[in-house]
mmCIF file of C-alpha atoms and ligand atoms in Angstrom:
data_model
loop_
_atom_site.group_PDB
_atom_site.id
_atom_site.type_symbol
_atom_site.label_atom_id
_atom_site.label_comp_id
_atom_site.label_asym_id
_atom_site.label_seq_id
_atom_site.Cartn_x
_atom_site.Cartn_y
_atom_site.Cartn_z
ATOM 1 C CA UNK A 83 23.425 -53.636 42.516
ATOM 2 C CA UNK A 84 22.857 -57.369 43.001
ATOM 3 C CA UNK A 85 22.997 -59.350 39.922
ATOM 4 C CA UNK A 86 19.966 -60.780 40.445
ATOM 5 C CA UNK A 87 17.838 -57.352 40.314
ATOM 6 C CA UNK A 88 19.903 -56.077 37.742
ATOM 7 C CA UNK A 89 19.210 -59.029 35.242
ATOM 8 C CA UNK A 90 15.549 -58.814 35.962
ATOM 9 C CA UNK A 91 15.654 -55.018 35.329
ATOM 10 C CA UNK A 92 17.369 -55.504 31.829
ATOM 11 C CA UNK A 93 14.915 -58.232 30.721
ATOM 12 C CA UNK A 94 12.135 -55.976 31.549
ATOM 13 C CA UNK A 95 13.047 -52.986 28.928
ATOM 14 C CA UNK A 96 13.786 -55.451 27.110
ATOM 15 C CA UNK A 97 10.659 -57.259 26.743
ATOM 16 C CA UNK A 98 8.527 -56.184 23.431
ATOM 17 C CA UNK A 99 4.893 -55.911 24.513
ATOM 18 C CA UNK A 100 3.277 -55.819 20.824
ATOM 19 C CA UNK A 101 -0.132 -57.688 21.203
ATOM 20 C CA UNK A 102 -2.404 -58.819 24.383
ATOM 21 C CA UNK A 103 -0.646 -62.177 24.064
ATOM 22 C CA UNK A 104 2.810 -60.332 24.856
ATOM 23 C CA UNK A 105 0.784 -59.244 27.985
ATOM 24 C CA UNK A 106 -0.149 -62.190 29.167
ATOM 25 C CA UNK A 107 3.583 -63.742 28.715
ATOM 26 C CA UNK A 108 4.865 -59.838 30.673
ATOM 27 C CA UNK A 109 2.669 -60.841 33.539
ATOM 28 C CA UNK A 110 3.478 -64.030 34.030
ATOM 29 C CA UNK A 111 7.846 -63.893 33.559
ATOM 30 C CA UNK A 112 7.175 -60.910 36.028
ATOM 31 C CA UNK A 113 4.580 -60.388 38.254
ATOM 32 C CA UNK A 114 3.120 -63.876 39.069
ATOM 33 C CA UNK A 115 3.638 -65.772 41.658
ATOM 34 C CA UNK A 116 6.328 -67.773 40.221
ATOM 35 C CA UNK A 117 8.275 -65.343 38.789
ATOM 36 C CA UNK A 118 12.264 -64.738 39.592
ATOM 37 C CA UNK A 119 10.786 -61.126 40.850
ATOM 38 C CA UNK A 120 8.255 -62.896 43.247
ATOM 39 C CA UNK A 121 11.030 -65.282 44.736
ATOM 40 C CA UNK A 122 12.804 -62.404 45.031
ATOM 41 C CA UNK A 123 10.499 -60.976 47.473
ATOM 42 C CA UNK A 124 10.811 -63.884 49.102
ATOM 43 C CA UNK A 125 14.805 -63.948 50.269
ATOM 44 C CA UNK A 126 14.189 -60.596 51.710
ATOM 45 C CA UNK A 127 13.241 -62.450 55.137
ATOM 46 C CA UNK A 128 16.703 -64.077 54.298
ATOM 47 C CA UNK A 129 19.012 -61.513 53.984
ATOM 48 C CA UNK A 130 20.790 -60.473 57.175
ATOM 49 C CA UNK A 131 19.441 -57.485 58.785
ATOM 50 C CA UNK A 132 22.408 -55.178 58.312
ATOM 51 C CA UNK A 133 21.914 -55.321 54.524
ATOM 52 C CA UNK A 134 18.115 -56.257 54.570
ATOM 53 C CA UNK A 135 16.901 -52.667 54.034
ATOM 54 C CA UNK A 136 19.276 -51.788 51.549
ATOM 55 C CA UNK A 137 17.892 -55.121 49.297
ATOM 56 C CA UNK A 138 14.249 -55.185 50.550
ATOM 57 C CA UNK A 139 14.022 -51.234 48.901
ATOM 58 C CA UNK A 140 15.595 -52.245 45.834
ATOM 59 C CA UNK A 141 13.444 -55.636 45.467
ATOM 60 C CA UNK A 142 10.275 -53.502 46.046
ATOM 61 C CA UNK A 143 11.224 -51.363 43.813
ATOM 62 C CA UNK A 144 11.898 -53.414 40.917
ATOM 63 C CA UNK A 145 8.548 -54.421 41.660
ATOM 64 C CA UNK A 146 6.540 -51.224 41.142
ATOM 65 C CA UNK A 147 8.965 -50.613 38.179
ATOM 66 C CA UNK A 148 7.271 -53.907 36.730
ATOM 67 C CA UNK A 149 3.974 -53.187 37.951
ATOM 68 C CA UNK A 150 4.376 -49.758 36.051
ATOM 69 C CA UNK A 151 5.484 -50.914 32.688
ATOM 70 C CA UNK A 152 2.446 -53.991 32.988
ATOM 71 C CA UNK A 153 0.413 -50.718 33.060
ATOM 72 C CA UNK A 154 1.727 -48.782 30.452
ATOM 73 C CA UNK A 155 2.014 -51.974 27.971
ATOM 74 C CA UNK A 156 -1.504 -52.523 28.906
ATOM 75 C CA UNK A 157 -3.021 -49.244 28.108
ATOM 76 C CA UNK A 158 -0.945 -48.734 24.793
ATOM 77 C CA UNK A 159 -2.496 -52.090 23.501
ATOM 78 C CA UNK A 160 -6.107 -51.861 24.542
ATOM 79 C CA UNK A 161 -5.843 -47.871 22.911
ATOM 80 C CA UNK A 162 -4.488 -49.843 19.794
ATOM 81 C CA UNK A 163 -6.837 -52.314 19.330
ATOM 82 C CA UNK A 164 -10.028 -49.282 19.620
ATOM 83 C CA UNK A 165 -7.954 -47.104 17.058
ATOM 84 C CA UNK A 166 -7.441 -49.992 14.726
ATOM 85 C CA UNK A 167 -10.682 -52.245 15.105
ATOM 86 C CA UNK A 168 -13.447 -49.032 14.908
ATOM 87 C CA UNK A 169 -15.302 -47.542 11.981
ATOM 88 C CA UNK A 170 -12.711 -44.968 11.688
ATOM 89 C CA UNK A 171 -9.865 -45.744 9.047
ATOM 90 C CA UNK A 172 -7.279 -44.713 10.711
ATOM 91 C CA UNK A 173 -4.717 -45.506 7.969
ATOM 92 C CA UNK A 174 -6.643 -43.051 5.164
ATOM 93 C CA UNK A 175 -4.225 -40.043 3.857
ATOM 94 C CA UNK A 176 -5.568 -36.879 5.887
ATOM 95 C CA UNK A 177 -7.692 -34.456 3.941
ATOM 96 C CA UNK A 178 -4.920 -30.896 3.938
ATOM 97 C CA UNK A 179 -6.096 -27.617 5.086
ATOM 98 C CA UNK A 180 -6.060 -25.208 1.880
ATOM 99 C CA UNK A 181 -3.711 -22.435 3.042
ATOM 100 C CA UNK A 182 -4.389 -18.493 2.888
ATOM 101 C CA UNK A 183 -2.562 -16.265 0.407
ATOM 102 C CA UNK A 184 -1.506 -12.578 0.961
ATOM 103 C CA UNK A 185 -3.813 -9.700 -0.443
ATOM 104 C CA UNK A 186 -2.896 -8.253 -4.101
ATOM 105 C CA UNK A 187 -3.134 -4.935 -2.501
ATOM 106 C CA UNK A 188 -0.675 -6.214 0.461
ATOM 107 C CA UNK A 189 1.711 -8.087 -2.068
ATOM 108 C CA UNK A 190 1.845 -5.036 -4.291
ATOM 109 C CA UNK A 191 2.155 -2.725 -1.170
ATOM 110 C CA UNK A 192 5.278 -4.435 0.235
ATOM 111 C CA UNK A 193 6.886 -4.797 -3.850
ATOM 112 C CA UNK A 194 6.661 -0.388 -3.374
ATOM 113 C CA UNK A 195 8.227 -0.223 0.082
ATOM 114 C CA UNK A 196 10.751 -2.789 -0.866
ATOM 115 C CA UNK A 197 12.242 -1.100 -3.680
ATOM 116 C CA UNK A 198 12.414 2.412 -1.751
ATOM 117 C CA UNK A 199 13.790 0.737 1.368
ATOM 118 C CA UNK A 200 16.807 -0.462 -0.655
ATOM 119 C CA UNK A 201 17.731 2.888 -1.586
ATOM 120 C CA UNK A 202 18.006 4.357 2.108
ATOM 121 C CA UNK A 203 13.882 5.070 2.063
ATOM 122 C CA UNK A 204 12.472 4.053 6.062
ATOM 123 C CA UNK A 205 8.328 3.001 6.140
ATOM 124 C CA UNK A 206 6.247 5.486 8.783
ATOM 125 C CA UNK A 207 2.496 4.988 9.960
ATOM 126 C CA UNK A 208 0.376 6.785 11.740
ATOM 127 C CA UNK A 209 -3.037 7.261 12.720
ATOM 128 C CA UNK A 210 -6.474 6.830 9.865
ATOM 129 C CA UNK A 211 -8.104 9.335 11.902
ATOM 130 C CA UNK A 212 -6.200 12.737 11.795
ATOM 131 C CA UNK A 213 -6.993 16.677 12.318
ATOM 132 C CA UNK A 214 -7.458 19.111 9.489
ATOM 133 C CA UNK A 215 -3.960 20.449 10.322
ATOM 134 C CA UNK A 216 -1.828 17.400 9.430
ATOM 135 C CA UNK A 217 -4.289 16.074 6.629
ATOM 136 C CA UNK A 218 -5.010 19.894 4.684
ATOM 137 C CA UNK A 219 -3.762 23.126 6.419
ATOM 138 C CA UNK A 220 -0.283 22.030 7.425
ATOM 139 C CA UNK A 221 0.022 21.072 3.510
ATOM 140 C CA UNK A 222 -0.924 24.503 2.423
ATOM 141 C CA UNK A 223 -4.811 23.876 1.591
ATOM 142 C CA UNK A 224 -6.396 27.073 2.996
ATOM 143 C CA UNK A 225 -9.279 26.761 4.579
ATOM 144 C CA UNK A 226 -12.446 27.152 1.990
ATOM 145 C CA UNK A 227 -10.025 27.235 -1.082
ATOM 146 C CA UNK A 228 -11.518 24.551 -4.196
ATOM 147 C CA UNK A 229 -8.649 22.431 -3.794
ATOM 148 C CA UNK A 230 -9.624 20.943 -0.542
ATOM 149 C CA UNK A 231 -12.335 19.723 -3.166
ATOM 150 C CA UNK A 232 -9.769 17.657 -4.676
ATOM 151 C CA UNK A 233 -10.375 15.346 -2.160
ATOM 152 C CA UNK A 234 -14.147 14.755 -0.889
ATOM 153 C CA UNK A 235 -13.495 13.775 2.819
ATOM 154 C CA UNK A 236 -15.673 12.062 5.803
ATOM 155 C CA UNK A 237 -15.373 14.514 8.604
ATOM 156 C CA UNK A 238 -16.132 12.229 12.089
ATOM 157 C CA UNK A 239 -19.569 13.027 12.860
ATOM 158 C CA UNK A 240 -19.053 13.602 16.821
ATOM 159 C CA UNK A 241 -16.345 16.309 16.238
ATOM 160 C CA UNK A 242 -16.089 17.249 12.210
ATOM 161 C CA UNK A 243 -12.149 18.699 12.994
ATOM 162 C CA UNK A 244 -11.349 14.834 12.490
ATOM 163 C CA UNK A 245 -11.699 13.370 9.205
ATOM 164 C CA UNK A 246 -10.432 10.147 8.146
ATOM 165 C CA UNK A 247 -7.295 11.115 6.120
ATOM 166 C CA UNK A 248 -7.636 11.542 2.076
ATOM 167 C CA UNK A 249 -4.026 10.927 1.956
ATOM 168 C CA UNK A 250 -0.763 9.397 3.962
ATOM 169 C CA UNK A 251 0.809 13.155 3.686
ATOM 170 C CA UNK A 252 -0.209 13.621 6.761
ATOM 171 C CA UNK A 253 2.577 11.095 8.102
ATOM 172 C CA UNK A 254 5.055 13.087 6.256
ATOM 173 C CA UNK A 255 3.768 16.347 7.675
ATOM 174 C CA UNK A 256 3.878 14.485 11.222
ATOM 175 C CA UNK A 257 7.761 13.646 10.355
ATOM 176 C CA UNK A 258 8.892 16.487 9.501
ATOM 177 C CA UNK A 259 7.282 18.194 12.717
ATOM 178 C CA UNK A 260 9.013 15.631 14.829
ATOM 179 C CA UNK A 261 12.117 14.414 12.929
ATOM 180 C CA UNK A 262 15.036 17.184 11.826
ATOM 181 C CA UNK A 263 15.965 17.130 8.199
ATOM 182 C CA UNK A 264 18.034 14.614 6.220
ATOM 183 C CA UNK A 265 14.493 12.889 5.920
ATOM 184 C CA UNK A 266 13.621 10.020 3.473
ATOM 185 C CA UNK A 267 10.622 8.234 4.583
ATOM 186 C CA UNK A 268 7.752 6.844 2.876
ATOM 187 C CA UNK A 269 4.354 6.214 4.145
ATOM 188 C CA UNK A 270 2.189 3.324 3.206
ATOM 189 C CA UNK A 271 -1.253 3.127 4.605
ATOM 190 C CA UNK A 272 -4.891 3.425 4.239
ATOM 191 C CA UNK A 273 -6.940 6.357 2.489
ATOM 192 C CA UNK A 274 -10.079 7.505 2.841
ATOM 193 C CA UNK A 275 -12.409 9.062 0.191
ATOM 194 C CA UNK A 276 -16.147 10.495 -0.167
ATOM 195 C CA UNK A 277 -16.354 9.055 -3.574
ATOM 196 C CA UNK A 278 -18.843 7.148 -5.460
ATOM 197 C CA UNK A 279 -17.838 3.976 -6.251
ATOM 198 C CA UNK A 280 -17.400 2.618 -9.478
ATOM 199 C CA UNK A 281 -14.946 -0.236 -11.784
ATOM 200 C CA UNK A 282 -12.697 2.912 -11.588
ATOM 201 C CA UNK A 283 -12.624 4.454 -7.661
ATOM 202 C CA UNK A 284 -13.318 2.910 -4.659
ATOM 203 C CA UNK A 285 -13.927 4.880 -0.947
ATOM 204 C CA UNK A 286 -11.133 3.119 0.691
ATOM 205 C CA UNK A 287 -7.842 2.595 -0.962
ATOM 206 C CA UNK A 288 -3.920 2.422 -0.051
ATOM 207 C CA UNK A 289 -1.033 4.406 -0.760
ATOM 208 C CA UNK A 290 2.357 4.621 -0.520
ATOM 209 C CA UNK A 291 3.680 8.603 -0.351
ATOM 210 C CA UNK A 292 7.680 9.491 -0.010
ATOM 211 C CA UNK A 293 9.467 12.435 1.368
ATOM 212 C CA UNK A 294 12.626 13.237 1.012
ATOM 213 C CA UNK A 295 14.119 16.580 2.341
ATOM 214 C CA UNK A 296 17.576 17.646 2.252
ATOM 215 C CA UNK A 297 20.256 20.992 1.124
ATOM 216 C CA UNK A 298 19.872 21.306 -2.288
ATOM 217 C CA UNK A 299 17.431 18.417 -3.317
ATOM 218 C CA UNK A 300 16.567 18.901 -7.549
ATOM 219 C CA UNK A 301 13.728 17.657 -9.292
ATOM 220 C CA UNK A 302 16.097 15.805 -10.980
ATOM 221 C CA UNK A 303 17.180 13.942 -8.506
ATOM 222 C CA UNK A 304 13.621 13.152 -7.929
ATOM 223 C CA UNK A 305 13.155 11.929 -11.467
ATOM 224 C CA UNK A 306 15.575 9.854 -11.362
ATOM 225 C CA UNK A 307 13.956 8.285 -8.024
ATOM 226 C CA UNK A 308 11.129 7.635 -9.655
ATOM 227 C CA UNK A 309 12.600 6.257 -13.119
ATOM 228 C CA UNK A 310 14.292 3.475 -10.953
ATOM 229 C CA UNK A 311 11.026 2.722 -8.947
ATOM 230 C CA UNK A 312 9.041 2.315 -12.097
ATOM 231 C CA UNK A 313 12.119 0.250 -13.564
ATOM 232 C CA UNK A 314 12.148 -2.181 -10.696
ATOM 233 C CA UNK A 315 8.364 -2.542 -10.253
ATOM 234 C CA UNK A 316 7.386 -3.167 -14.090
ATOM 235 C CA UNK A 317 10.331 -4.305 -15.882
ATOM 236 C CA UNK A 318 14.285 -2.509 -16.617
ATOM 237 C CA UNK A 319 12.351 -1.183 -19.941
ATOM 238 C CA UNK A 320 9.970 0.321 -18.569
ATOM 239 C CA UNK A 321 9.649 4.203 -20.062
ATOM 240 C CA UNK A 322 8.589 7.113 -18.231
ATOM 241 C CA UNK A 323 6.959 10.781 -18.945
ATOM 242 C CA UNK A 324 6.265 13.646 -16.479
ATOM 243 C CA UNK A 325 3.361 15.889 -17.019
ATOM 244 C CA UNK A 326 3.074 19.724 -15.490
ATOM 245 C CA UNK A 327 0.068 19.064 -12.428
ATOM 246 C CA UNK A 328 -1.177 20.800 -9.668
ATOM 247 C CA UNK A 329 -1.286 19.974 -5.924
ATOM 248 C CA UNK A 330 -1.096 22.469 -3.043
ATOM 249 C CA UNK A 331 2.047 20.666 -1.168
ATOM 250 C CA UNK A 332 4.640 21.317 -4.054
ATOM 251 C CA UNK A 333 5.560 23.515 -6.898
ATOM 252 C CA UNK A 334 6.354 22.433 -9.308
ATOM 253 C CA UNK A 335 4.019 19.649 -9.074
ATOM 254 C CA UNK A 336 3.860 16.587 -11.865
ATOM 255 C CA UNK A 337 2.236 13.276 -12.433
ATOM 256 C CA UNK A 338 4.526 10.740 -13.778
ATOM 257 C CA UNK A 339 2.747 8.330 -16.399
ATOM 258 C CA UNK A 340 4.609 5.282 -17.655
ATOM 259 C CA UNK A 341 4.056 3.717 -20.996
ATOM 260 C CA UNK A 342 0.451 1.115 -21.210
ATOM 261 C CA UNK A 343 2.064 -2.150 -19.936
ATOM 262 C CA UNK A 344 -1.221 -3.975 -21.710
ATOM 263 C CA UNK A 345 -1.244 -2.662 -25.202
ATOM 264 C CA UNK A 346 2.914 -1.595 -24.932
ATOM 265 C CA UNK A 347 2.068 1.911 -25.772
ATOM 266 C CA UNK A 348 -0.082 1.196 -28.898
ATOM 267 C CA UNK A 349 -3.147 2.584 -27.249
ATOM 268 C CA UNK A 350 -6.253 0.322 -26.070
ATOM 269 C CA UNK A 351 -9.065 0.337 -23.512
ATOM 270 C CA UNK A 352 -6.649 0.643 -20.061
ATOM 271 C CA UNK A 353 -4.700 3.495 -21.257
ATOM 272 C CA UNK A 354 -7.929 4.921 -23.065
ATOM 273 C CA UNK A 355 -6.018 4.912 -26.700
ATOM 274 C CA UNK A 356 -2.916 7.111 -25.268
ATOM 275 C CA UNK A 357 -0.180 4.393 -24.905
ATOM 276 C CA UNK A 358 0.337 5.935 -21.444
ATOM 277 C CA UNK A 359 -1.275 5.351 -17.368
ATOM 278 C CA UNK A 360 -1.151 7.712 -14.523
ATOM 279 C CA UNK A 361 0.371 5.687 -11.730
ATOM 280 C CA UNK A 362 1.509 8.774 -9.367
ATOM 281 C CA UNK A 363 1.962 12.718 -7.855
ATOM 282 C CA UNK A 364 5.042 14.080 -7.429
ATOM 283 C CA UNK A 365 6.870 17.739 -6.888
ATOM 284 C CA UNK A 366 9.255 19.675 -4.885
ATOM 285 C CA UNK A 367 7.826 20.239 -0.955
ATOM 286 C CA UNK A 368 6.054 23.800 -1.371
ATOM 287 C CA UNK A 369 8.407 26.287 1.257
ATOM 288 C CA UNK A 370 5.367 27.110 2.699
ATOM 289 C CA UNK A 371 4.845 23.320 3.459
ATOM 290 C CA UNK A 372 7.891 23.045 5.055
ATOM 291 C CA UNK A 373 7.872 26.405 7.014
ATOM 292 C CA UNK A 374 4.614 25.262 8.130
ATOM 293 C CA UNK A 375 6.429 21.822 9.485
ATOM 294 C CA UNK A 376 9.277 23.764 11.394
ATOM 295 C CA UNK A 377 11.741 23.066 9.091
ATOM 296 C CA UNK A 378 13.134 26.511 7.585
ATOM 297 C CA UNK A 379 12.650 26.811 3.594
ATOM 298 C CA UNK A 380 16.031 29.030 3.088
ATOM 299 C CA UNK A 381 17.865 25.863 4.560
ATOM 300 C CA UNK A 382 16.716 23.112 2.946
ATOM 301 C CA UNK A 383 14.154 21.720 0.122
ATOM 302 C CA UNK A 384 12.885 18.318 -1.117
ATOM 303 C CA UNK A 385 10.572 16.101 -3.132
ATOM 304 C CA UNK A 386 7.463 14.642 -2.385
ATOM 305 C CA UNK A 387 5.483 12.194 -4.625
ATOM 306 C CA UNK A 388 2.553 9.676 -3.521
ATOM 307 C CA UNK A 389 0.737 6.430 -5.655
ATOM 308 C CA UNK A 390 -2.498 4.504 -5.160
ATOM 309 C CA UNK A 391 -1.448 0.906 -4.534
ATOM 310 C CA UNK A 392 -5.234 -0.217 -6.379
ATOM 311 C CA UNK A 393 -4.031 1.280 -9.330
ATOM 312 C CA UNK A 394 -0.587 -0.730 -9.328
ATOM 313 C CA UNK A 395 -2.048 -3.274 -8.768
ATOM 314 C CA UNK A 396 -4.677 -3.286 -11.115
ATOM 315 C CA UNK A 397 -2.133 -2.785 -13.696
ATOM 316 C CA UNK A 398 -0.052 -5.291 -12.553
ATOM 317 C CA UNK A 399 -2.472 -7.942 -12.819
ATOM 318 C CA UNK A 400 -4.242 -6.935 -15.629
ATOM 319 C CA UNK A 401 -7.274 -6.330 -13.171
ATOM 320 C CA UNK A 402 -10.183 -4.180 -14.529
ATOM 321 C CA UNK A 403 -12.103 -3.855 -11.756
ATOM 322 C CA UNK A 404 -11.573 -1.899 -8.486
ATOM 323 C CA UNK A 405 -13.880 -3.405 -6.281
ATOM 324 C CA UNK A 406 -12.854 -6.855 -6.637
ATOM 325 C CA UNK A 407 -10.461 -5.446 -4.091
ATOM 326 C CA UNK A 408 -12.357 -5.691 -1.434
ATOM 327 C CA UNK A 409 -15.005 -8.078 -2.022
ATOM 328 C CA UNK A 410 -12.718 -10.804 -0.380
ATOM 329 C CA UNK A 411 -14.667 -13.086 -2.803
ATOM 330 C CA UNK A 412 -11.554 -16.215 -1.999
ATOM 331 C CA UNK A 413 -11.590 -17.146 -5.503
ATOM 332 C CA UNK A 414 -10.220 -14.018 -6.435
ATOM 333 C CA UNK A 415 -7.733 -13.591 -3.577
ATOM 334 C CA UNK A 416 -6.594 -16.924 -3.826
ATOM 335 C CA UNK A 417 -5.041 -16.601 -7.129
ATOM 336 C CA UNK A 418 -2.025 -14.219 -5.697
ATOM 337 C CA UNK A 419 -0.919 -16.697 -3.703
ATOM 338 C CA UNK A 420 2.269 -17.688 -5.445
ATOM 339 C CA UNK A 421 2.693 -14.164 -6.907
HETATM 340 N N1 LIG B 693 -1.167 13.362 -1.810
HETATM 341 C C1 LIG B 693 -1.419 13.277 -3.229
HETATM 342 C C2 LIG B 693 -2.712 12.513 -3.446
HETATM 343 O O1 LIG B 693 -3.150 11.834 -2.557
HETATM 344 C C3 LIG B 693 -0.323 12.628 -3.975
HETATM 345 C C4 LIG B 693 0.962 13.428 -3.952
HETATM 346 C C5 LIG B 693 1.861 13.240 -2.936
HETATM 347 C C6 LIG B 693 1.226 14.343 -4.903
HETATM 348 C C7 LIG B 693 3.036 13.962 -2.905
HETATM 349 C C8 LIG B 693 2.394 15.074 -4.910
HETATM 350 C C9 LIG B 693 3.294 14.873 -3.894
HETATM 351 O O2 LIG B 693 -3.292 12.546 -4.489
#
């Protein structure tokens, strides 16, 4: 490159355009009519004609390079002196966007999965909207018998053999009729109930149900299960106690209590004076349950147990009201945010 062009070029990027002055002194080192760049122009006539084209191209385009940065300096100081010399204080801190926080219900829901996943437990979903098959018959509710009571449903008004399901056992039904057996899944999702609602029960809650099927599965094995859950969810001294229950999906069926986390078992208000909450279900898959599901009952057995995430919740954070829940009042919700 000749010198000449090359110098120019370097003093160009070099040149600090910071005010309009700078401009002005840009304009006239480069582009006026006494500039190096201008006499440049000039020797092109000069040159002789078997290098002319060579020099006249680079010449010419040293020029628009000039005439581009004259631009670019230009703009970028006439925006600066708007931004700087309007109403608008450009220099004030910015006000910051107050950020969302997770659900309780979500928080507590992901805490249950969590602790199942680490012991070989996988998550399943499925559909809100099921058949009576996967939701009651499959699970050994015959049709018209009182324990289909247990569980006040909304049929769907266009076609009342889909309900919204009462429970996430119908995901475990829906495994076991499409996975073979070892199985150890649990099933988070959202319930559906035809229930008044009070401080106490709501219409719409979420739940987190496990399966696990296998040779030879003992209800003490499922015990133990359990005692670890409640361990890792409320604390390594957290005690336990299983009372004889009834549901139609297992025999024997129990509901596991631990001891009041509020009062520590003295008795108060939460625990209604017994030192102990109901937190879930639980029992060994009924054969009929699993016959039903394809899998065959001489083979292989299992446990089954299922929790209300409102209710965990609610003890967790010493909330006495269901409905807050859903109110999505943001001063509520916003105070799980670092939970
Ligand atoms: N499905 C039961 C309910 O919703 C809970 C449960 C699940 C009980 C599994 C026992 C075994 O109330």
């Amino acid at each position: 490159m000749n010198p000449k062009i090359k110098e120019i070029k370097e003093q160009l990027e070099q040149f600090r355009v910071e005010a309009g002055e700078h401009l002005e002194q840009f304009r006239l080192q480069f582009l006026s009519k006494k500039s190096d760049l201008q006499q440049l122009l000039g020797e092109i006539k000069e040159v002789t004609p078997d290098l002319r084209k060579e020099f006249g191209q680079a010449v010419n385009n040293l020029k628009q390079y000039a005439q581009e940065l004259y631009e670019m300096h230009k703009n970028r100081v006439e925006n600066e002196a708007t931004v700087f010399n309007s109403e608008i204080d450009v220099t004030r801190p910015a006000t910051l966007y107050s950020l969302g926080a997770m659900h309780p219900v979500s928080i507590v829901m992901n805490e249950v999965c969590e602790i199942f996943e680490k012991i070989g437990f996988s998550s399943v979903s499925g559909p809100d909207i099921e058949d009576d098959w996967h939701v009651f018959s499959a699970l050994n509710f015959p049709l018209e018998h009182p324990a289909r009571d247990m569980q006040d449903t909304f049929f769907v008004n266009v076609n009342p053999e889909f309900l919204l399901r009462t429970h996430t056992s119908s995901l475990q039904v829906r495994t076991m009729e499409s996975c073979p057996p070892p199985i150890r899944v649990i099933c988070p999702g959202r319930v559906y109930r035809n229930e008044t609602i009070t401080a106490r029960s709501h219409c719409i809650f979420h739940q987190v149900e496990g399966l696990y099927i296998a040779n030879e599965v003992s209800f003490a094995e499922m015990k133990q299960v359990l005692l670890f859950f409640a361990q890792e969810m409320f604390g390594t001294d957290t005690k336990i106690r299983l009372r004889p229950s009834y549901f139609p999906f297992t025999e024997p069926s129990a509901e596991m209590d631990i001891e009041c986390k509020i009062c520590g078992g003295k008795g108060c208000n939460v625990c209604k004076q017994s030192g102990w909450v109901e937190i879930l279900g639980c029992g060994m898959v009924d054969p009929n349950v699993l016959d039903n599901c394809g899998i065959n009952s001489k083979e292989y057995s299992g446990y089954a147990f299922g929790m209300g995430i409102e209710r965990m919740a609610m003890l967790k954070y010493k909330i006495n009201d269901i409905r807050l829940f859903f109110e999505n009042d943001v001063r509520f919700l916003g105070q799980f945010a670092n939970a």
